Coordinates of C-alpha atoms in Angstrom, one line a residue:
M44 CA 38.6 115.3 104.6
A45 CA 35.6 115.2 102.2
K46 CA 36.4 114.2 98.7
V47 CA 36.7 117.2 96.4
R48 CA 33.6 118.0 94.5
V49 CA 33.6 121.1 92.2
R50 CA 31.3 122.5 89.6
F51 CA 31.0 124.7 86.6
A52 CA 27.6 126.4 86.5
P53 CA 27.1 128.6 83.4
S54 CA 23.9 130.5 82.5
P55 CA 22.8 129.6 79.0
T56 CA 22.2 133.2 77.9
G57 CA 24.8 133.3 75.1
F58 CA 28.0 131.7 73.9
L59 CA 30.6 130.1 76.2
H60 CA 33.1 132.8 76.6
I61 CA 36.8 132.9 77.5
G62 CA 36.3 133.8 81.1
G63 CA 33.9 130.9 81.6
V64 CA 36.2 128.4 80.1
R65 CA 39.0 129.5 82.4
T66 CA 36.8 129.1 85.4
A67 CA 35.8 125.7 84.2
L68 CA 39.4 124.8 83.6
F69 CA 40.7 125.7 87.0
N70 CA 37.9 123.7 88.6
W71 CA 38.5 120.8 86.3
L72 CA 42.3 120.8 87.0
Y73 CA 41.7 120.8 90.8
A74 CA 39.2 118.0 90.6
R75 CA 41.6 115.9 88.4
Q76 CA 44.5 116.6 90.7
Q77 CA 42.7 115.7 93.8
G78 CA 40.9 112.6 92.4
G79 CA 37.7 114.5 92.9
T80 CA 34.5 115.1 90.9
F81 CA 33.8 117.8 88.3
I82 CA 30.1 118.6 87.8
L83 CA 28.5 120.5 85.0
R84 CA 25.3 122.4 86.0
I85 CA 23.3 124.6 83.6
E86 CA 21.6 127.5 85.5
D87 CA 18.7 128.1 83.2
T88 CA 16.1 129.6 85.5
D89 CA 16.2 133.0 83.7
Q90 CA 13.3 132.2 81.3
S91 CA 13.6 135.4 79.4
R92 CA 17.3 134.9 78.4
S93 CA 18.1 131.2 78.5
T94 CA 18.0 129.3 75.2
E95 CA 18.5 125.7 74.1
E96 CA 20.9 127.0 71.5
S97 CA 23.1 128.5 74.2
I98 CA 23.0 125.2 76.2
Q99 CA 24.3 123.3 73.1
A100 CA 27.0 126.0 72.6
I101 CA 28.2 125.4 76.2
L102 CA 28.3 121.6 75.7
E103 CA 30.1 121.9 72.4
G104 CA 32.7 124.4 73.8
M105 CA 33.4 122.2 76.8
Q106 CA 33.8 119.1 74.6
W107 CA 36.1 121.0 72.2
V108 CA 38.6 122.0 74.9
G109 CA 38.4 118.5 76.4
L110 CA 36.9 119.5 79.8
D111 CA 35.0 116.3 80.5
W112 CA 32.5 116.3 83.4
D113 CA 31.8 113.4 85.7
E114 CA 28.2 114.3 86.6
G115 CA 25.6 116.2 84.7
P116 CA 24.8 118.3 82.9
F117 CA 22.1 119.1 85.4
R118 CA 19.5 121.7 84.5
Q119 CA 17.9 123.9 87.2
T120 CA 14.6 124.0 85.3
E121 CA 14.3 120.2 86.0
R122 CA 14.8 120.8 89.8
M123 CA 12.1 123.4 90.5
D124 CA 10.3 121.4 93.1
L125 CA 13.4 121.1 95.2
Y126 CA 13.9 124.9 95.3
R127 CA 10.3 125.5 96.3
N128 CA 10.4 122.9 99.0
Y129 CA 13.5 124.3 100.6
A130 CA 12.2 127.8 100.3
L131 CA 9.0 126.8 102.2
M132 CA 11.1 125.0 104.7
L133 CA 12.8 128.3 105.6
L134 CA 9.3 129.9 105.8
E135 CA 8.2 127.3 108.3
K136 CA 11.3 127.8 110.4
G137 CA 10.7 131.5 110.5
Q138 CA 13.7 132.3 108.5
A139 CA 11.8 133.6 105.5
Y140 CA 8.7 135.8 105.0
W141 CA 6.2 136.8 102.3
C142 CA 6.7 140.2 100.8
V143 CA 3.8 141.9 99.0
C144 CA 5.6 145.1 98.0
K145 CA 4.8 145.9 94.4
P146 CA 7.7 146.4 91.9
E147 CA 6.9 150.0 91.3
E148 CA 6.9 150.6 95.1
L149 CA 10.3 149.0 95.4
E150 CA 11.7 151.1 92.5
A151 CA 10.4 154.3 94.1
R152 CA 12.0 153.5 97.4
R153 CA 15.2 152.5 95.7
K154 CA 15.4 155.9 94.0
E155 CA 14.5 157.7 97.2
A156 CA 17.3 155.9 99.1
E157 CA 19.9 156.7 96.4
A158 CA 18.8 160.4 96.4
K159 CA 19.6 160.4 100.2
G160 CA 22.9 158.7 99.6
L161 CA 21.7 155.5 101.3
S162 CA 22.2 151.9 100.2
P163 CA 19.3 151.1 97.9
R164 CA 18.5 147.8 99.7
Y165 CA 15.1 146.6 100.7
D166 CA 13.9 148.4 103.8
G167 CA 12.4 145.3 105.4
R168 CA 8.8 146.6 105.8
C169 CA 7.2 143.2 105.3
R170 CA 9.7 141.4 107.6
E171 CA 7.6 141.5 110.7
R172 CA 4.1 141.7 109.2
G173 CA 3.6 137.9 109.5
I174 CA 1.8 137.5 106.2
T175 CA 0.4 134.0 106.0
R176 CA -2.0 134.2 103.1
P177 CA -0.1 136.1 100.5
T178 CA -1.5 137.4 97.2
S179 CA -0.5 135.8 93.9
E180 CA 2.0 138.7 93.5
A181 CA 3.9 138.0 96.7
A182 CA 7.5 137.0 96.8
L183 CA 9.4 135.0 99.5
R184 CA 12.3 136.8 101.1
F185 CA 15.1 135.4 103.3
K186 CA 15.6 136.9 106.7
A187 CA 19.3 137.9 106.4
P188 CA 21.3 138.5 109.6
Q189 CA 21.2 142.2 110.5
S190 CA 24.3 142.3 112.8
G191 CA 27.7 140.8 113.1
Q192 CA 30.0 139.8 110.2
T193 CA 30.2 137.1 107.5
L194 CA 33.8 136.0 107.0
V195 CA 34.8 134.2 103.8
D196 CA 38.2 132.4 103.8
D197 CA 38.7 132.8 100.1
L198 CA 41.0 130.4 98.3
I199 CA 42.4 133.2 96.2
K200 CA 41.8 136.5 97.9
G201 CA 42.4 135.4 101.5
T202 CA 40.0 136.4 104.3
V203 CA 37.3 138.7 103.2
V204 CA 35.0 140.3 105.8
F205 CA 31.4 141.5 105.1
D206 CA 29.3 143.6 107.5
N207 CA 25.9 141.9 107.9
A208 CA 24.3 145.3 108.6
V209 CA 24.4 146.1 104.9
L210 CA 22.9 142.8 103.7
D211 CA 19.5 142.7 101.9
D212 CA 16.6 140.4 102.7
V213 CA 17.0 138.9 99.3
I214 CA 14.1 137.3 97.4
I215 CA 14.5 133.6 97.3
L216 CA 11.2 132.7 95.5
R217 CA 9.7 135.1 93.0
S218 CA 6.0 135.7 92.7
N219 CA 5.9 133.4 89.6
G220 CA 7.3 130.5 91.7
Y221 CA 10.8 130.6 90.2
P222 CA 13.8 130.7 92.5
T223 CA 16.3 133.4 92.4
Y224 CA 20.0 132.8 91.6
N225 CA 21.2 133.3 95.2
F226 CA 18.8 130.7 96.5
S227 CA 18.9 128.0 93.8
V228 CA 22.7 128.0 93.7
V229 CA 22.8 127.3 97.4
V230 CA 20.4 124.5 97.2
D231 CA 22.2 122.9 94.3
D232 CA 25.7 123.3 95.8
A233 CA 24.5 121.8 99.0
L234 CA 22.6 118.9 97.6
M235 CA 25.4 118.1 95.1
G236 CA 27.9 118.1 97.9
I237 CA 30.1 120.8 96.4
T238 CA 33.1 121.3 98.6
H239 CA 34.7 124.2 96.7
V240 CA 32.8 126.9 94.9
V241 CA 35.3 128.6 92.5
R242 CA 33.9 131.3 90.2
G243 CA 34.5 134.8 88.9
D244 CA 35.0 137.6 91.3
D245 CA 31.9 139.3 90.0
H246 CA 30.1 136.8 92.3
L247 CA 32.1 137.9 95.4
T248 CA 29.3 140.2 96.6
N249 CA 26.8 137.2 96.3
T250 CA 28.8 135.1 98.8
P251 CA 27.8 136.9 102.0
R252 CA 24.2 136.6 100.9
Q253 CA 24.6 132.8 100.2
V254 CA 26.5 131.8 103.3
P255 CA 23.7 132.6 105.7
I256 CA 21.3 130.6 103.5
F257 CA 23.6 127.6 103.8
Q258 CA 23.6 128.0 107.5
A259 CA 19.8 128.5 107.8
L260 CA 19.2 125.3 105.9
G261 CA 21.6 123.4 108.1
F262 CA 24.0 122.7 105.2
P263 CA 27.9 122.8 105.5
V264 CA 29.3 125.9 103.9
P265 CA 31.8 125.1 101.0
R266 CA 35.1 126.8 100.6
F267 CA 34.9 129.8 98.2
G268 CA 37.3 131.1 95.7
H269 CA 36.9 134.1 93.4
L270 CA 38.9 134.4 90.2
P271 CA 39.9 137.9 89.1
M272 CA 38.4 139.0 85.8
I273 CA 40.1 138.9 82.4
L274 CA 40.8 142.3 80.9
G275 CA 41.5 143.4 77.3
S276 CA 44.6 145.2 76.3
D277 CA 43.2 148.5 77.3
K278 CA 42.7 147.2 80.8
T279 CA 38.9 147.2 80.6
R280 CA 36.8 144.1 81.0
L281 CA 37.2 141.7 78.1
S282 CA 34.5 142.1 75.5
K283 CA 33.7 141.7 71.8
R284 CA 35.6 144.9 71.0
H285 CA 38.8 143.2 72.0
G286 CA 38.2 140.5 69.5
A287 CA 36.5 137.1 69.8
T288 CA 35.4 136.1 73.3
S289 CA 33.5 133.0 72.3
I290 CA 35.5 129.8 72.7
M291 CA 34.1 128.3 69.5
A292 CA 35.1 131.4 67.5
Y293 CA 38.7 130.4 68.2
K294 CA 38.0 126.9 67.0
D295 CA 36.7 128.4 63.8
M296 CA 39.8 130.6 63.5
G297 CA 42.0 127.5 63.5
Y298 CA 43.3 127.3 67.1
L299 CA 44.1 124.0 68.6
P300 CA 42.2 123.1 71.8
E301 CA 45.5 122.2 73.5
A302 CA 46.9 125.6 72.9
M303 CA 43.7 127.3 74.1
I304 CA 43.8 125.3 77.4
N305 CA 47.5 126.0 77.9
Y306 CA 47.0 129.7 77.3
L307 CA 44.0 130.0 79.6
A308 CA 45.8 128.1 82.3
R309 CA 48.6 130.6 82.2
L310 CA 46.1 133.5 82.2
G311 CA 46.1 134.2 85.9
W312 CA 48.1 131.2 87.1
S313 CA 51.8 131.1 87.2
Y314 CA 54.5 128.4 87.5
G315 CA 57.9 130.0 87.2
D316 CA 59.0 130.8 83.7
Q317 CA 57.5 127.7 82.1
E318 CA 55.0 128.6 79.3
L319 CA 54.1 125.3 77.6
F320 CA 52.5 122.5 79.6
T321 CA 51.1 119.2 78.7
R322 CA 47.6 118.6 80.2
E323 CA 49.2 116.1 82.6
E324 CA 51.7 118.7 83.8
L325 CA 48.9 121.2 84.4
I326 CA 47.0 118.7 86.5
R327 CA 50.1 117.9 88.5
K328 CA 51.4 121.4 89.1
F329 CA 48.1 123.4 89.5
S330 CA 47.5 125.0 92.9
W331 CA 45.2 127.8 94.2
D332 CA 48.3 129.4 95.8
H333 CA 49.7 130.4 92.4
V334 CA 46.5 131.9 91.1
Q335 CA 47.0 135.7 90.8
K336 CA 44.9 138.0 92.9
S337 CA 44.9 140.7 90.3
A338 CA 43.1 140.8 86.9
A339 CA 44.8 139.0 84.0
V340 CA 45.2 140.8 80.6
F341 CA 44.3 138.8 77.5
N342 CA 47.0 138.9 74.9
P343 CA 45.9 137.6 71.5
D344 CA 49.5 137.7 70.2
K345 CA 50.7 135.4 73.0
L346 CA 47.8 133.0 72.2
L347 CA 48.7 133.0 68.5
W348 CA 52.4 132.3 69.4
M349 CA 51.3 129.4 71.6
N350 CA 49.1 128.0 68.9
A351 CA 52.0 128.1 66.4
E352 CA 54.1 126.2 69.0
Y353 CA 51.5 123.5 69.3
I354 CA 51.1 123.2 65.6
K355 CA 54.9 122.6 65.4
T356 CA 55.2 120.2 68.3
S357 CA 51.9 118.2 68.2
S358 CA 51.9 114.9 66.3
P359 CA 51.4 115.5 62.5
E360 CA 48.6 112.9 62.6
R361 CA 46.7 114.9 65.3
V362 CA 47.1 118.2 63.4
A363 CA 46.0 116.5 60.2
T364 CA 42.8 115.3 61.9
L365 CA 42.0 118.8 63.1
L366 CA 42.8 120.2 59.7
V367 CA 40.4 118.0 57.7
P368 CA 37.2 120.0 58.5
F369 CA 38.9 123.2 57.3
L370 CA 40.0 121.6 54.1
E371 CA 36.4 120.4 53.5
Q372 CA 35.2 124.0 54.1
A373 CA 37.7 125.1 51.5
G374 CA 36.1 122.9 48.9
L375 CA 38.7 120.1 49.1
G376 CA 36.4 117.5 50.6
E377 CA 36.5 115.0 47.7
Q378 CA 40.3 115.2 47.4
V379 CA 40.7 114.8 51.1
K380 CA 38.7 111.6 51.0
Q381 CA 41.1 110.2 48.3
A382 CA 44.2 111.1 50.4
S383 CA 45.7 108.7 52.9
A384 CA 46.1 109.7 56.6
D385 CA 49.9 109.3 56.2
W386 CA 50.0 111.7 53.2
L387 CA 48.0 114.3 55.1
A388 CA 50.4 114.0 58.1
Q389 CA 53.3 114.4 55.6
L390 CA 51.7 117.5 54.3
V391 CA 51.4 118.9 57.8
V392 CA 55.1 118.4 58.4
L393 CA 55.9 120.2 55.2
V394 CA 54.1 123.4 56.1
R395 CA 53.8 123.5 59.9
E396 CA 56.8 125.7 60.5
R397 CA 55.2 128.4 58.3
T398 CA 51.7 128.5 59.9
K399 CA 50.2 129.8 63.1
T400 CA 46.6 128.6 62.7
L401 CA 44.8 125.8 60.9
V402 CA 43.2 128.4 58.7
E403 CA 46.6 129.6 57.6
M404 CA 47.7 126.0 57.0
V405 CA 44.8 125.5 54.6
E406 CA 46.2 128.3 52.4
W407 CA 49.6 126.7 52.5
V408 CA 48.5 123.2 51.6
K409 CA 46.0 124.0 48.9
P410 CA 48.6 123.8 46.1
Y411 CA 49.4 120.1 46.9
F412 CA 45.9 118.8 46.2
G413 CA 44.8 117.8 42.7
R414 CA 46.9 117.1 39.6
S415 CA 47.2 120.6 38.2
V416 CA 48.1 123.8 40.0
T417 CA 46.7 127.3 39.9
Y418 CA 49.4 130.0 39.3
E419 CA 49.8 133.3 41.0
E420 CA 50.0 135.5 37.9
E421 CA 52.8 137.7 39.2
A422 CA 54.9 134.7 40.1
A423 CA 54.2 132.9 36.8
N424 CA 54.9 136.0 34.7
K425 CA 58.2 136.5 36.5
F426 CA 59.6 133.0 36.6
L427 CA 57.9 131.0 33.8
T428 CA 59.3 132.8 30.8
P429 CA 60.3 131.4 27.4
T430 CA 64.0 131.3 28.3
I431 CA 63.5 128.7 31.0
V432 CA 61.6 126.3 28.7
P433 CA 64.7 124.3 27.4
V434 CA 66.0 123.9 31.0
L435 CA 62.7 122.7 32.3
N436 CA 62.4 120.2 29.4
R437 CA 65.8 118.8 30.2
L438 CA 64.9 118.5 33.9
I439 CA 61.7 116.7 32.9
E440 CA 63.6 114.3 30.6
R441 CA 66.1 113.4 33.4
F442 CA 63.5 113.1 36.1
S443 CA 61.5 110.8 33.8
A444 CA 64.5 108.5 33.4
F445 CA 65.0 108.0 37.1
P446 CA 64.1 104.4 38.1
R447 CA 63.4 105.7 41.6
F448 CA 62.2 109.1 42.8
S449 CA 64.2 110.3 45.8
K450 CA 65.5 113.6 47.2
T451 CA 69.1 112.5 46.8
E452 CA 68.6 112.0 43.0
W453 CA 66.7 115.3 42.6
E454 CA 69.4 117.3 44.4
Q455 CA 72.1 115.7 42.3
C456 CA 70.2 116.3 39.1
F457 CA 69.6 119.9 40.0
K458 CA 73.3 120.5 40.7
Q459 CA 74.4 118.9 37.5
L460 CA 71.9 120.8 35.4
V461 CA 72.8 124.2 37.0
Q462 CA 76.4 123.5 36.4
E463 CA 75.9 122.5 32.8
E464 CA 73.7 125.5 32.1
G465 CA 76.0 127.9 33.8
I466 CA 73.2 129.4 35.9
K467 CA 72.6 129.9 39.6
M468 CA 70.6 127.5 41.6
G469 CA 67.8 130.1 42.2
Q470 CA 67.5 130.6 38.5
L471 CA 66.3 127.0 38.2
A472 CA 64.7 126.5 41.6
Q473 CA 62.3 129.4 41.4
P474 CA 60.7 128.5 38.0
V475 CA 60.5 124.9 39.3
R476 CA 58.9 126.1 42.5
V477 CA 56.3 128.1 40.6
A478 CA 55.6 125.2 38.3
L479 CA 55.0 122.8 41.2
T480 CA 53.1 125.1 43.6
G481 CA 51.9 128.0 41.5
R482 CA 53.7 130.3 44.0
S483 CA 57.1 131.9 44.5
A484 CA 57.3 130.9 48.2
S485 CA 57.1 127.4 49.5
P486 CA 58.8 125.0 51.9
G487 CA 62.0 123.2 50.7
L488 CA 61.7 122.4 47.1
F489 CA 62.8 118.7 47.4
E490 CA 60.4 118.2 50.3
V491 CA 57.6 119.7 48.1
M492 CA 58.5 117.1 45.4
E493 CA 58.4 114.3 47.9
V494 CA 54.9 115.2 49.0
L495 CA 53.6 115.7 45.4
G496 CA 55.1 112.4 44.2
R497 CA 56.5 111.4 40.8
E498 CA 53.4 111.5 38.7
R499 CA 52.3 115.0 39.8
V500 CA 55.8 116.4 39.8
L501 CA 56.3 115.4 36.1
W502 CA 52.8 116.6 35.1
R503 CA 53.2 120.0 36.8
L504 CA 56.7 120.5 35.3
Q505 CA 55.3 119.8 31.9
Q506 CA 52.4 122.2 32.5
G507 CA 54.9 124.8 33.8
A508 CA 56.9 124.4 30.6
E509 CA 53.8 124.9 28.5
R510 CA 52.9 128.0 30.4
A511 CA 56.5 129.4 30.0
K512 CA 56.4 128.6 26.3
E513 CA 53.3 130.8 25.9
G514 CA 55.2 133.7 27.5
Q515 CA 51.9 135.3 28.4
A516 CA 51.7 138.5 30.5

């Protein structure tokens, strides 16, 4: 059996979207599982729509989700001579012919066929004309089989049968010398030794057009697999109206690449009730047999839940590394540079149970940077009142006397002070929480103190007491 060789071949006409990443992922998983080769090919022959910016977006998106390729990226615009040579080879073998029909003539015939309820395919009028000296406007067409059937043993859909009588004599070389998609993809897949062509099912109708070209060129026909499309919550094709579809938009929203890969793997592929997989588990357990034949529905809430799970369970050091660019965007770059990696990881542990994205995490960790704190007015006005000043001062005095600074000592000191003052724990804890973080909600108070450290705890308590003494509205 030939060694598995698969490819992901996006067109650089926009961002790398969710559906494209899932297609790349399934190919990548199969290649890694089988010890095969994963190839990245950029299909950029559409001059009017392909852009260098889109190519970079594809590469960045692939790198972000960790789908590393073994060969490529190959660009079709660098392989033009290959396509022309193989197209002319078909011409010499009598399996292609020059067509001199003008675009306006083709359009008129198409409309006429539609008006009669017929298939709007090319009527073949140049097929037997034997044109040998074409004009500069001539295109080269492939002689498609006109009888019999083309059978596709699809990895996902099973056997699919196409009637050759309805096939078109597709253009393989345009009048400007550029190859068409259906031709260039065959030449590339053949020369790159692709064994399995797995792509979206919007390409299913292209398959019976491509199989005869493989055969005419004397190339082995690869196995095909067509993935059902991804739908939005309203069961229509996923688009911008359903939210972000660009993979990099999810990076910007604070999603972890591991969560994105896990979610997309489960979007159309099942393995019992298991939801969370390591990348190694996905490679080991993936199979085409468990890819669903019906369309998958994109659920942003499920993705958000999965991201929250990955934030909780990933190593704090890993999450801290991913968090740094978001902190820099929030204007905390200089303070991040001064912080140790261990402290940032400790900060992640402090807030990770409360956050679902890295963007949310930034908001939770902001109060822990810098010496002073910015108060939420409502929280400060409610809890930092003149009546709490004496208690805060006693707390500062006792904390200052501690030879060491530990959670055990803080808890003991709190309990003693609450008992002495005849107040409830919340009556002390909430003013202290606001003094330390500027907010009325935070993780565990003693964990907050541990992250802030002795110097900042004492400073912020003193600042809190000053604010409470003012009693300002």
